[in-house]
Each structure stands twice: as structure tokens, then as C-alpha cells.
Amino acid sequence: SAEAAKLVQDAEQKAAAIRKDAQTLADKVKKEGDRQADSLTAKAGSNPLLQIGAKAAADKLRKTANDKAAAIVREADQRADSLVAAARQQAAKIGGP
């Protein structure tokens, strides 16, 4: 039915918005992690010992930011998928696709 198809279509649009917002947030998290890491390495100046420590800390910061960004995207995908699945179940009950 048209009502069932609209239900699924609306859910797919919401799912796409959830994914897009999550990607935007993930990109911000990565960018901020990179900015903080770059700031750390810049503060080390030309001192080789400080540079070694700063590089290790910066690498860890970047990895943490990337992991957090990946988790944001993964959770959004799961939310979006379950939203669409629920809409499809509802549509099936009212006689849709």
C-alpha cells in the first residue's frame, strides 16, 4: 500500500540523515584530534627528546580520535538500520512492500 511504502521511505530518509550527521560529527572529532596532536608536536620545538615524547602522545591522540569517530559512525549505522527494519516490519503489518 501507499501508506506502507511512505512509512519505509520516511524511515530511509531519517536513516540517511542520521548517517550524514554522524559522519559530520566523526569528521569534526578527527579534525580536532589532529589539531590537538599537531599542537602537541609543535610545542616540542626542536628538542629531540621532547619531540619523541610529543610524537608518541600525538600518535595516541590521533588513534583515540579515529577510534571515537569510527564508533560514532558504527553506532549511527546500527541506529539507522534498526529504524529502517522497524519501519519495514510496520509496513509488512499494514500490507506494504
mmCIF file with all atom_site columns, C-alpha atoms in Angstrom, residues 18 22 70-80:
data_model
loop_
_atom_site.group_PDB
_atom_site.id
_atom_site.type_symbol
_atom_site.label_atom_id
_atom_site.label_alt_id
_atom_site.label_comp_id
_atom_site.label_asym_id
_atom_site.label_entity_id
_atom_site.label_seq_id
_atom_site.pdbx_PDB_ins_code
_atom_site.Cartn_x
_atom_site.Cartn_y
_atom_site.Cartn_z
_atom_site.occupancy
_atom_site.B_iso_or_equiv
_atom_site.pdbx_formal_charge
_atom_site.auth_seq_id
_atom_site.auth_comp_id
_atom_site.auth_asym_id
_atom_site.auth_atom_id
_atom_site.pdbx_PDB_model_num
ATOM 1  C CA . ILE A 1 18 ? 21.322 10.018 10.925 1.00 0.00 ? 18 ILE A CA 1
ATOM 2  C CA . ALA A 1 22 ? 27.185 11.033 12.348 1.00 0.00 ? 22 ALA A CA 1
ATOM 3  C CA . ALA A 1 70 ? 34.630 5.142  13.843 1.00 0.00 ? 70 ALA A CA 1
ATOM 4  C CA . ALA A 1 71 ? 32.454 4.295  16.857 1.00 0.00 ? 71 ALA A CA 1
ATOM 5  C CA . ILE A 1 72 ? 30.191 7.284  16.140 1.00 0.00 ? 72 ILE A CA 1
ATOM 6  C CA . VAL A 1 73 ? 29.678 6.113  12.544 1.00 0.00 ? 73 VAL A CA 1
ATOM 7  C CA . ARG A 1 74 ? 29.170 2.479  13.604 1.00 0.00 ? 74 ARG A CA 1
ATOM 8  C CA . GLU A 1 75 ? 26.544 3.384  16.223 1.00 0.00 ? 75 GLU A CA 1
ATOM 9  C CA . ALA A 1 76 ? 24.721 5.638  13.755 1.00 0.00 ? 76 ALA A CA 1
ATOM 10 C CA . ASP A 1 77 ? 24.672 2.845  11.168 1.00 0.00 ? 77 ASP A CA 1
ATOM 11 C CA . GLN A 1 78 ? 23.144 0.488  13.718 1.00 0.00 ? 78 GLN A CA 1
ATOM 12 C CA . ARG A 1 79 ? 20.516 3.074  14.726 1.00 0.00 ? 79 ARG A CA 1
ATOM 13 C CA . ALA A 1 80 ? 19.702 3.818  11.089 1.00 0.00 ? 80 ALA A CA 1
#
